[in-house]
Amino acid sequence: FRVPEFNIQKVIARRVAQELEAGSTVNLGFGISANVPRILLEEGLHGAVTWVIEQGAVGGVPLLDFAFGCAANADAFMPSPYQFTYFQGA
């Protein structure tokens, strides 16, 4: 995976990454937030957070740009409506 180049988007993504707690499950959106997993990779913290993207991938590393919605090495895939139940603790 490529490391994001240093720019304002990386600064924002790094700040977001600092707020995440190990063991958290995070719903990841498109745009700047999609770079947060790469910040954790860069910091050696891959796996500290479980990513969920609305297209259904749970875990792994979400892909960027045109491939956003897919994930490398995802742990599971679930239909989008079930994600609401997942985040509500059921």
PDB file of N, CA and C in Angstrom:
ATOM      1  N   PHE A   1       0.839  -1.178   0.000  1.00  0.00           N
ATOM      2  CA  PHE A   1       0.000   0.000   0.000  1.00  0.00           C
ATOM      3  C   PHE A   1       0.876   1.231   0.000  1.00  0.00           C
ATOM      4  N   ARG A   2       0.473   2.219  -0.758  1.00  0.00           N
ATOM      5  CA  ARG A   2       1.262   3.446  -0.796  1.00  0.00           C
ATOM      6  C   ARG A   2       0.938   4.319   0.411  1.00  0.00           C
ATOM      7  N   VAL A   3       1.960   4.994   0.887  1.00  0.00           N
ATOM      8  CA  VAL A   3       1.801   5.929   2.002  1.00  0.00           C
ATOM      9  C   VAL A   3       1.354   7.263   1.414  1.00  0.00           C
ATOM     10  N   PRO A   4       0.336   7.896   1.991  1.00  0.00           N
ATOM     11  CA  PRO A   4      -0.112   9.186   1.456  1.00  0.00           C
ATOM     12  C   PRO A   4       1.008  10.228   1.508  1.00  0.00           C
ATOM     13  N   GLU A   5       1.080  11.040   0.457  1.00  0.00           N
ATOM     14  CA  GLU A   5       2.076  12.110   0.446  1.00  0.00           C
ATOM     15  C   GLU A   5       1.714  13.154   1.493  1.00  0.00           C
ATOM     16  N   PHE A   6       2.709  13.910   1.911  1.00  0.00           N
ATOM     17  CA  PHE A   6       2.462  14.923   2.937  1.00  0.00           C
ATOM     18  C   PHE A   6       1.719  16.102   2.334  1.00  0.00           C
ATOM     19  N   ASN A   7       0.512  16.324   2.808  1.00  0.00           N
ATOM     20  CA  ASN A   7      -0.309  17.462   2.399  1.00  0.00           C
ATOM     21  C   ASN A   7      -1.362  17.689   3.488  1.00  0.00           C
ATOM     22  N   ILE A   8      -2.250  18.634   3.276  1.00  0.00           N
ATOM     23  CA  ILE A   8      -3.236  18.959   4.306  1.00  0.00           C
ATOM     24  C   ILE A   8      -4.161  17.779   4.582  1.00  0.00           C
ATOM     25  N   GLN A   9      -4.485  16.981   3.552  1.00  0.00           N
ATOM     26  CA  GLN A   9      -5.338  15.814   3.758  1.00  0.00           C
ATOM     27  C   GLN A   9      -4.676  14.802   4.691  1.00  0.00           C
ATOM     28  N   LYS A  10      -3.358  14.636   4.545  1.00  0.00           N
ATOM     29  CA  LYS A  10      -2.643  13.711   5.425  1.00  0.00           C
ATOM     30  C   LYS A  10      -2.617  14.242   6.857  1.00  0.00           C
ATOM     31  N   VAL A  11      -2.458  15.531   7.011  1.00  0.00           N
ATOM     32  CA  VAL A  11      -2.462  16.129   8.352  1.00  0.00           C
ATOM     33  C   VAL A  11      -3.816  15.882   9.023  1.00  0.00           C
ATOM     34  N   ILE A  12      -4.896  16.077   8.281  1.00  0.00           N
ATOM     35  CA  ILE A  12      -6.237  15.850   8.831  1.00  0.00           C
ATOM     36  C   ILE A  12      -6.425  14.374   9.178  1.00  0.00           C
ATOM     37  N   ALA A  13      -6.034  13.486   8.264  1.00  0.00           N
ATOM     38  CA  ALA A  13      -6.176  12.045   8.510  1.00  0.00           C
ATOM     39  C   ALA A  13      -5.348  11.607   9.716  1.00  0.00           C
ATOM     40  N   ARG A  14      -4.160  12.160   9.864  1.00  0.00           N
ATOM     41  CA  ARG A  14      -3.311  11.818  11.016  1.00  0.00           C
ATOM     42  C   ARG A  14      -3.965  12.285  12.318  1.00  0.00           C
ATOM     43  N   ARG A  15      -4.589  13.448  12.288  1.00  0.00           N
ATOM     44  CA  ARG A  15      -5.268  13.953  13.491  1.00  0.00           C
ATOM     45  C   ARG A  15      -6.441  13.051  13.865  1.00  0.00           C
ATOM     46  N   VAL A  16      -7.178  12.612  12.874  1.00  0.00           N
ATOM     47  CA  VAL A  16      -8.277  11.675  13.120  1.00  0.00           C
ATOM     48  C   VAL A  16      -7.737  10.385  13.723  1.00  0.00           C
ATOM     49  N   ALA A  17      -6.652   9.870  13.164  1.00  0.00           N
ATOM     50  CA  ALA A  17      -6.057   8.619  13.651  1.00  0.00           C
ATOM     51  C   ALA A  17      -5.671   8.720  15.121  1.00  0.00           C
ATOM     52  N   GLN A  18      -5.262   9.895  15.554  1.00  0.00           N
ATOM     53  CA  GLN A  18      -4.868  10.085  16.952  1.00  0.00           C
ATOM     54  C   GLN A  18      -6.050   9.948  17.908  1.00  0.00           C
ATOM     55  N   GLU A  19      -7.246  10.142  17.412  1.00  0.00           N
ATOM     56  CA  GLU A  19      -8.443  10.062  18.256  1.00  0.00           C
ATOM     57  C   GLU A  19      -8.984   8.641  18.396  1.00  0.00           C
ATOM     58  N   LEU A  20      -8.516   7.722  17.572  1.00  0.00           N
ATOM     59  CA  LEU A  20      -9.050   6.361  17.589  1.00  0.00           C
ATOM     60  C   LEU A  20      -8.464   5.552  18.732  1.00  0.00           C
ATOM     61  N   GLU A  21      -9.305   4.740  19.356  1.00  0.00           N
ATOM     62  CA  GLU A  21      -8.860   3.874  20.440  1.00  0.00           C
ATOM     63  C   GLU A  21      -8.669   2.460  19.916  1.00  0.00           C
ATOM     64  N   ALA A  22      -7.632   1.795  20.370  1.00  0.00           N
ATOM     65  CA  ALA A  22      -7.385   0.405  19.983  1.00  0.00           C
ATOM     66  C   ALA A  22      -8.612  -0.430  20.338  1.00  0.00           C
ATOM     67  N   GLY A  23      -8.974  -1.321  19.436  1.00  0.00           N
ATOM     68  CA  GLY A  23     -10.127  -2.185  19.648  1.00  0.00           C
ATOM     69  C   GLY A  23     -11.431  -1.612  19.134  1.00  0.00           C
ATOM     70  N   SER A  24     -11.399  -0.381  18.638  1.00  0.00           N
ATOM     71  CA  SER A  24     -12.610   0.262  18.125  1.00  0.00           C
ATOM     72  C   SER A  24     -13.003  -0.322  16.776  1.00  0.00           C
ATOM     73  N   THR A  25     -14.281  -0.219  16.470  1.00  0.00           N
ATOM     74  CA  THR A  25     -14.791  -0.509  15.135  1.00  0.00           C
ATOM     75  C   THR A  25     -15.250   0.823  14.572  1.00  0.00           C
ATOM     76  N   VAL A  26     -14.756   1.158  13.380  1.00  0.00           N
ATOM     77  CA  VAL A  26     -14.976   2.491  12.819  1.00  0.00           C
ATOM     78  C   VAL A  26     -15.614   2.388  11.446  1.00  0.00           C
ATOM     79  N   ASN A  27     -16.706   3.130  11.236  1.00  0.00           N
ATOM     80  CA  ASN A  27     -17.340   3.229   9.931  1.00  0.00           C
ATOM     81  C   ASN A  27     -16.546   4.241   9.118  1.00  0.00           C
ATOM     82  N   LEU A  28     -15.999   3.799   8.016  1.00  0.00           N
ATOM     83  CA  LEU A  28     -15.095   4.626   7.221  1.00  0.00           C
ATOM     84  C   LEU A  28     -15.797   5.137   5.973  1.00  0.00           C
ATOM     85  N   GLY A  29     -15.724   6.442   5.745  1.00  0.00           N
ATOM     86  CA  GLY A  29     -16.326   7.040   4.570  1.00  0.00           C
ATOM     87  C   GLY A  29     -15.297   7.364   3.495  1.00  0.00           C
ATOM     88  N   PHE A  30     -15.797   7.841   2.372  1.00  0.00           N
ATOM     89  CA  PHE A  30     -14.967   8.196   1.226  1.00  0.00           C
ATOM     90  C   PHE A  30     -14.323   9.557   1.471  1.00  0.00           C
ATOM     91  N   GLY A  31     -13.210   9.816   0.834  1.00  0.00           N
ATOM     92  CA  GLY A  31     -12.552  11.118   0.937  1.00  0.00           C
ATOM     93  C   GLY A  31     -11.355  11.070   1.859  1.00  0.00           C
ATOM     94  N   ILE A  32     -11.153  12.138   2.601  1.00  0.00           N
ATOM     95  CA  ILE A  32      -9.987  12.244   3.482  1.00  0.00           C
ATOM     96  C   ILE A  32      -9.944  11.097   4.480  1.00  0.00           C
ATOM     97  N   SER A  33     -11.102  10.718   5.017  1.00  0.00           N
ATOM     98  CA  SER A  33     -11.118   9.656   6.027  1.00  0.00           C
ATOM     99  C   SER A  33     -10.608   8.326   5.484  1.00  0.00           C
ATOM    100  N   ALA A  34     -10.692   8.120   4.185  1.00  0.00           N
ATOM    101  CA  ALA A  34     -10.214   6.869   3.596  1.00  0.00           C
ATOM    102  C   ALA A  34      -8.702   6.706   3.745  1.00  0.00           C
ATOM    103  N   ASN A  35      -7.994   7.783   4.056  1.00  0.00           N
ATOM    104  CA  ASN A  35      -6.543   7.708   4.259  1.00  0.00           C
ATOM    105  C   ASN A  35      -6.150   7.319   5.681  1.00  0.00           C
ATOM    106  N   VAL A  36      -7.095   7.338   6.607  1.00  0.00           N
ATOM    107  CA  VAL A  36      -6.770   7.035   8.002  1.00  0.00           C
ATOM    108  C   VAL A  36      -6.167   5.632   8.161  1.00  0.00           C
ATOM    109  N   PRO A  37      -6.689   4.589   7.495  1.00  0.00           N
ATOM    110  CA  PRO A  37      -6.053   3.272   7.640  1.00  0.00           C
ATOM    111  C   PRO A  37      -4.582   3.269   7.219  1.00  0.00           C
ATOM    112  N   ARG A  38      -4.235   4.066   6.221  1.00  0.00           N
ATOM    113  CA  ARG A  38      -2.841   4.112   5.775  1.00  0.00           C
ATOM    114  C   ARG A  38      -1.955   4.845   6.774  1.00  0.00           C
ATOM    115  N   ILE A  39      -2.523   5.783   7.489  1.00  0.00           N
ATOM    116  CA  ILE A  39      -1.768   6.452   8.558  1.00  0.00           C
ATOM    117  C   ILE A  39      -1.427   5.425   9.632  1.00  0.00           C
ATOM    118  N   LEU A  40      -2.405   4.603  10.011  1.00  0.00           N
ATOM    119  CA  LEU A  40      -2.138   3.575  11.019  1.00  0.00           C
ATOM    120  C   LEU A  40      -1.118   2.556  10.512  1.00  0.00           C
ATOM    121  N   LEU A  41      -1.184   2.210   9.227  1.00  0.00           N
ATOM    122  CA  LEU A  41      -0.163   1.322   8.646  1.00  0.00           C
ATOM    123  C   LEU A  41       1.217   1.946   8.766  1.00  0.00           C
ATOM    124  N   GLU A  42       1.296   3.220   8.425  1.00  0.00           N
ATOM    125  CA  GLU A  42       2.565   3.950   8.480  1.00  0.00           C
ATOM    126  C   GLU A  42       3.122   3.990   9.906  1.00  0.00           C
ATOM    127  N   GLU A  43       2.232   4.052  10.886  1.00  0.00           N
ATOM    128  CA  GLU A  43       2.638   4.130  12.288  1.00  0.00           C
ATOM    129  C   GLU A  43       2.839   2.752  12.919  1.00  0.00           C
ATOM    130  N   GLY A  44       2.656   1.693  12.129  1.00  0.00           N
ATOM    131  CA  GLY A  44       2.814   0.338  12.663  1.00  0.00           C
ATOM    132  C   GLY A  44       1.650  -0.106  13.528  1.00  0.00           C
ATOM    133  N   LEU A  45       0.490   0.502  13.335  1.00  0.00           N
ATOM    134  CA  LEU A  45      -0.681   0.196  14.159  1.00  0.00           C
ATOM    135  C   LEU A  45      -1.784  -0.514  13.384  1.00  0.00           C
ATOM    136  N   HIS A  46      -1.432  -1.134  12.261  1.00  0.00           N
ATOM    137  CA  HIS A  46      -2.428  -1.864  11.482  1.00  0.00           C
ATOM    138  C   HIS A  46      -3.053  -2.949  12.358  1.00  0.00           C
ATOM    139  N   GLY A  47      -4.354  -3.051  12.307  1.00  0.00           N
ATOM    140  CA  GLY A  47      -5.059  -4.046  13.101  1.00  0.00           C
ATOM    141  C   GLY A  47      -5.554  -3.526  14.437  1.00  0.00           C
ATOM    142  N   ALA A  48      -5.149  -2.319  14.814  1.00  0.00           N
ATOM    143  CA  ALA A  48      -5.599  -1.753  16.086  1.00  0.00           C
ATOM    144  C   ALA A  48      -7.076  -1.368  16.031  1.00  0.00           C
ATOM    145  N   VAL A  49      -7.569  -1.091  14.827  1.00  0.00           N
ATOM    146  CA  VAL A  49      -8.948  -0.670  14.612  1.00  0.00           C
ATOM    147  C   VAL A  49      -9.548  -1.557  13.529  1.00  0.00           C
ATOM    148  N   THR A  50     -10.823  -1.897  13.670  1.00  0.00           N
ATOM    149  CA  THR A  50     -11.534  -2.642  12.628  1.00  0.00           C
ATOM    150  C   THR A  50     -12.326  -1.648  11.795  1.00  0.00           C
ATOM    151  N   TRP A  51     -12.083  -1.666  10.487  1.00  0.00           N
ATOM    152  CA  TRP A  51     -12.763  -0.747   9.573  1.00  0.00           C
ATOM    153  C   TRP A  51     -14.003  -1.411   9.009  1.00  0.00           C
ATOM    154  N   VAL A  52     -15.072  -0.654   8.892  1.00  0.00           N
ATOM    155  CA  VAL A  52     -16.291  -1.108   8.233  1.00  0.00           C
ATOM    156  C   VAL A  52     -16.627  -0.062   7.185  1.00  0.00           C
ATOM    157  N   ILE A  53     -16.831  -0.512   5.951  1.00  0.00           N
ATOM    158  CA  ILE A  53     -17.232   0.423   4.898  1.00  0.00           C
ATOM    159  C   ILE A  53     -18.622   0.035   4.417  1.00  0.00           C
ATOM    160  N   GLU A  54     -19.398   1.035   4.027  1.00  0.00           N
ATOM    161  CA  GLU A  54     -20.819   0.807   3.766  1.00  0.00           C
ATOM    162  C   GLU A  54     -21.091  -0.188   2.649  1.00  0.00           C
ATOM    163  N   GLN A  55     -20.113  -0.470   1.812  1.00  0.00           N
ATOM    164  CA  GLN A  55     -20.308  -1.457   0.759  1.00  0.00           C
ATOM    165  C   GLN A  55     -20.245  -2.885   1.295  1.00  0.00           C
ATOM    166  N   GLY A  56     -19.893  -3.058   2.589  1.00  0.00           N
ATOM    167  CA  GLY A  56     -19.991  -4.369   3.202  1.00  0.00           C
ATOM    168  C   GLY A  56     -18.731  -4.977   3.763  1.00  0.00           C
ATOM    169  N   ALA A  57     -17.562  -4.437   3.437  1.00  0.00           N
ATOM    170  CA  ALA A  57     -16.316  -5.023   3.936  1.00  0.00           C
ATOM    171  C   ALA A  57     -16.112  -4.677   5.407  1.00  0.00           C
ATOM    172  N   VAL A  58     -15.676  -5.685   6.168  1.00  0.00           N
ATOM    173  CA  VAL A  58     -15.363  -5.515   7.586  1.00  0.00           C
ATOM    174  C   VAL A  58     -13.925  -5.952   7.782  1.00  0.00           C
ATOM    175  N   GLY A  59     -13.102  -5.072   8.346  1.00  0.00           N
ATOM    176  CA  GLY A  59     -11.698  -5.399   8.575  1.00  0.00           C
ATOM    177  C   GLY A  59     -10.866  -5.240   7.313  1.00  0.00           C
ATOM    178  N   GLY A  60      -9.620  -5.630   7.406  1.00  0.00           N
ATOM    179  CA  GLY A  60      -8.700  -5.480   6.285  1.00  0.00           C
ATOM    180  C   GLY A  60      -8.295  -4.028   6.090  1.00  0.00           C
ATOM    181  N   VAL A  61      -7.852  -3.719   4.875  1.00  0.00           N
ATOM    182  CA  VAL A  61      -7.445  -2.353   4.538  1.00  0.00           C
ATOM    183  C   VAL A  61      -8.310  -1.869   3.379  1.00  0.00           C
ATOM    184  N   PRO A  62      -9.163  -0.878   3.610  1.00  0.00           N
ATOM    185  CA  PRO A  62      -9.979  -0.343   2.527  1.00  0.00           C
ATOM    186  C   PRO A  62      -9.104   0.250   1.418  1.00  0.00           C
ATOM    187  N   LEU A  63      -9.533   0.036   0.184  1.00  0.00           N
ATOM    188  CA  LEU A  63      -8.808   0.570  -0.961  1.00  0.00           C
ATOM    189  C   LEU A  63      -9.246   2.006  -1.219  1.00  0.00           C
ATOM    190  N   LEU A  64      -8.501   2.703  -2.052  1.00  0.00           N
ATOM    191  CA  LEU A  64      -8.736   4.132  -2.290  1.00  0.00           C
ATOM    192  C   LEU A  64      -9.266   4.404  -3.688  1.00  0.00           C
ATOM    193  N   ASP A  65      -9.678   5.632  -3.885  1.00  0.00           N
ATOM    194  CA  ASP A  65     -10.063   6.183  -5.176  1.00  0.00           C
ATOM    195  C   ASP A  65     -11.151   5.346  -5.835  1.00  0.00           C
ATOM    196  N   PHE A  66     -10.957   4.965  -7.096  1.00  0.00           N
ATOM    197  CA  PHE A  66     -11.966   4.225  -7.848  1.00  0.00           C
ATOM    198  C   PHE A  66     -12.299   2.889  -7.193  1.00  0.00           C
ATOM    199  N   ALA A  67     -11.357   2.301  -6.483  1.00  0.00           N
ATOM    200  CA  ALA A  67     -11.565   0.996  -5.842  1.00  0.00           C
ATOM    201  C   ALA A  67     -12.180   1.113  -4.449  1.00  0.00           C
ATOM    202  N   PHE A  68     -12.492   2.338  -3.988  1.00  0.00           N
ATOM    203  CA  PHE A  68     -13.084   2.478  -2.658  1.00  0.00           C
ATOM    204  C   PHE A  68     -14.389   1.700  -2.621  1.00  0.00           C
ATOM    205  N   GLY A  69     -14.584   0.990  -1.542  1.00  0.00           N
ATOM    206  CA  GLY A  69     -15.726   0.085  -1.402  1.00  0.00           C
ATOM    207  C   GLY A  69     -15.245  -1.344  -1.330  1.00  0.00           C
ATOM    208  N   CYS A  70     -14.020  -1.557  -1.793  1.00  0.00           N
ATOM    209  CA  CYS A  70     -13.371  -2.864  -1.691  1.00  0.00           C
ATOM    210  C   CYS A  70     -12.334  -2.789  -0.575  1.00  0.00           C
ATOM    211  N   ALA A  71     -11.935  -3.953  -0.078  1.00  0.00           N
ATOM    212  CA  ALA A  71     -10.910  -3.985   0.965  1.00  0.00           C
ATOM    213  C   ALA A  71      -9.982  -5.162   0.718  1.00  0.00           C
ATOM    214  N   ALA A  72      -8.707  -4.951   0.972  1.00  0.00           N
ATOM    215  CA  ALA A  72      -7.727  -6.036   0.895  1.00  0.00           C
ATOM    216  C   ALA A  72      -7.748  -6.786   2.221  1.00  0.00           C
ATOM    217  N   ASN A  73      -7.799  -8.096   2.152  1.00  0.00           N
ATOM    218  CA  ASN A  73      -7.759  -8.963   3.339  1.00  0.00           C
ATOM    219  C   ASN A  73      -8.881  -8.684   4.329  1.00  0.00           C
ATOM    220  N   ALA A  74     -10.077  -8.434   3.820  1.00  0.00           N
ATOM    221  CA  ALA A  74     -11.220  -8.195   4.707  1.00  0.00           C
ATOM    222  C   ALA A  74     -11.502  -9.439   5.545  1.00  0.00           C
ATOM    223  N   ASP A  75     -11.964  -9.222   6.769  1.00  0.00           N
ATOM    224  CA  ASP A  75     -12.317 -10.328   7.659  1.00  0.00           C
ATOM    225  C   ASP A  75     -13.686 -10.900   7.325  1.00  0.00           C
ATOM    226  N   ALA A  76     -14.582 -10.050   6.828  1.00  0.00           N
ATOM    227  CA  ALA A  76     -15.945 -10.484   6.519  1.00  0.00           C
ATOM    228  C   ALA A  76     -16.596  -9.472   5.583  1.00  0.00           C
ATOM    229  N   PHE A  77     -17.713  -9.884   5.013  1.00  0.00           N
ATOM    230  CA  PHE A  77     -18.551  -8.994   4.212  1.00  0.00           C
ATOM    231  C   PHE A  77     -19.979  -9.150   4.703  1.00  0.00           C
ATOM    232  N   MET A  78     -20.682  -8.042   4.850  1.00  0.00           N
ATOM    233  CA  MET A  78     -22.075  -8.109   5.288  1.00  0.00           C
ATOM    234  C   MET A  78     -22.900  -7.126   4.473  1.00  0.00           C
ATOM    235  N   PRO A  79     -24.178  -7.445   4.259  1.00  0.00           N
ATOM    236  CA  PRO A  79     -25.046  -6.506   3.555  1.00  0.00           C
ATOM    237  C   PRO A  79     -25.114  -5.176   4.317  1.00  0.00           C
ATOM    238  N   SER A  80     -25.189  -4.102   3.578  1.00  0.00           N
ATOM    239  CA  SER A  80     -25.189  -2.766   4.183  1.00  0.00           C
ATOM    240  C   SER A  80     -26.216  -2.584   5.296  1.00  0.00           C
ATOM    241  N   PRO A  81     -27.473  -3.034   5.130  1.00  0.00           N
ATOM    242  CA  PRO A  81     -28.451  -2.818   6.209  1.00  0.00           C
ATOM    243  C   PRO A  81     -28.051  -3.475   7.532  1.00  0.00           C
ATOM    244  N   TYR A  82     -27.318  -4.570   7.479  1.00  0.00           N
ATOM    245  CA  TYR A  82     -26.912  -5.267   8.704  1.00  0.00           C
ATOM    246  C   TYR A  82     -25.861  -4.493   9.488  1.00  0.00           C
ATOM    247  N   GLN A  83     -25.209  -3.557   8.845  1.00  0.00           N
ATOM    248  CA  GLN A  83     -24.188  -2.784   9.548  1.00  0.00           C
ATOM    249  C   GLN A  83     -24.799  -1.931  10.657  1.00  0.00           C
ATOM    250  N   PHE A  84     -26.018  -1.459  10.449  1.00  0.00           N
ATOM    251  CA  PHE A  84     -26.673  -0.673  11.501  1.00  0.00           C
ATOM    252  C   PHE A  84     -26.878  -1.537  12.740  1.00  0.00           C
ATOM    253  N   THR A  85     -27.298  -2.773  12.527  1.00  0.00           N
ATOM    254  CA  THR A  85     -27.478  -3.707  13.639  1.00  0.00           C
ATOM    255  C   THR A  85     -26.139  -3.983  14.308  1.00  0.00           C
ATOM    256  N   TYR A  86     -25.108  -4.155  13.506  1.00  0.00           N
ATOM    257  CA  TYR A  86     -23.768  -4.423  14.031  1.00  0.00           C
ATOM    258  C   TYR A  86     -23.304  -3.290  14.951  1.00  0.00           C
ATOM    259  N   PHE A  87     -23.479  -2.060  14.504  1.00  0.00           N
ATOM    260  CA  PHE A  87     -23.027  -0.920  15.305  1.00  0.00           C
ATOM    261  C   PHE A  87     -23.910  -0.670  16.526  1.00  0.00           C
ATOM    262  N   GLN A  88     -25.131  -1.172  16.494  1.00  0.00           N
ATOM    263  CA  GLN A  88     -26.016  -1.022  17.653  1.00  0.00           C
ATOM    264  C   GLN A  88     -25.773  -2.114  18.688  1.00  0.00           C
ATOM    265  N   GLY A  89     -24.858  -3.017  18.391  1.00  0.00           N
ATOM    266  CA  GLY A  89     -24.465  -4.018  19.378  1.00  0.00           C
ATOM    267  C   GLY A  89     -25.234  -5.313  19.341  1.00  0.00           C
ATOM    268  N   ALA A  90     -25.989  -5.550  18.301  1.00  0.00           N
ATOM    269  CA  ALA A  90     -26.749  -6.803  18.230  1.00  0.00           C
ATOM    270  C   ALA A  90     -25.968  -7.886  17.527  1.00  0.00           C
TER     271      ALA A  90
END
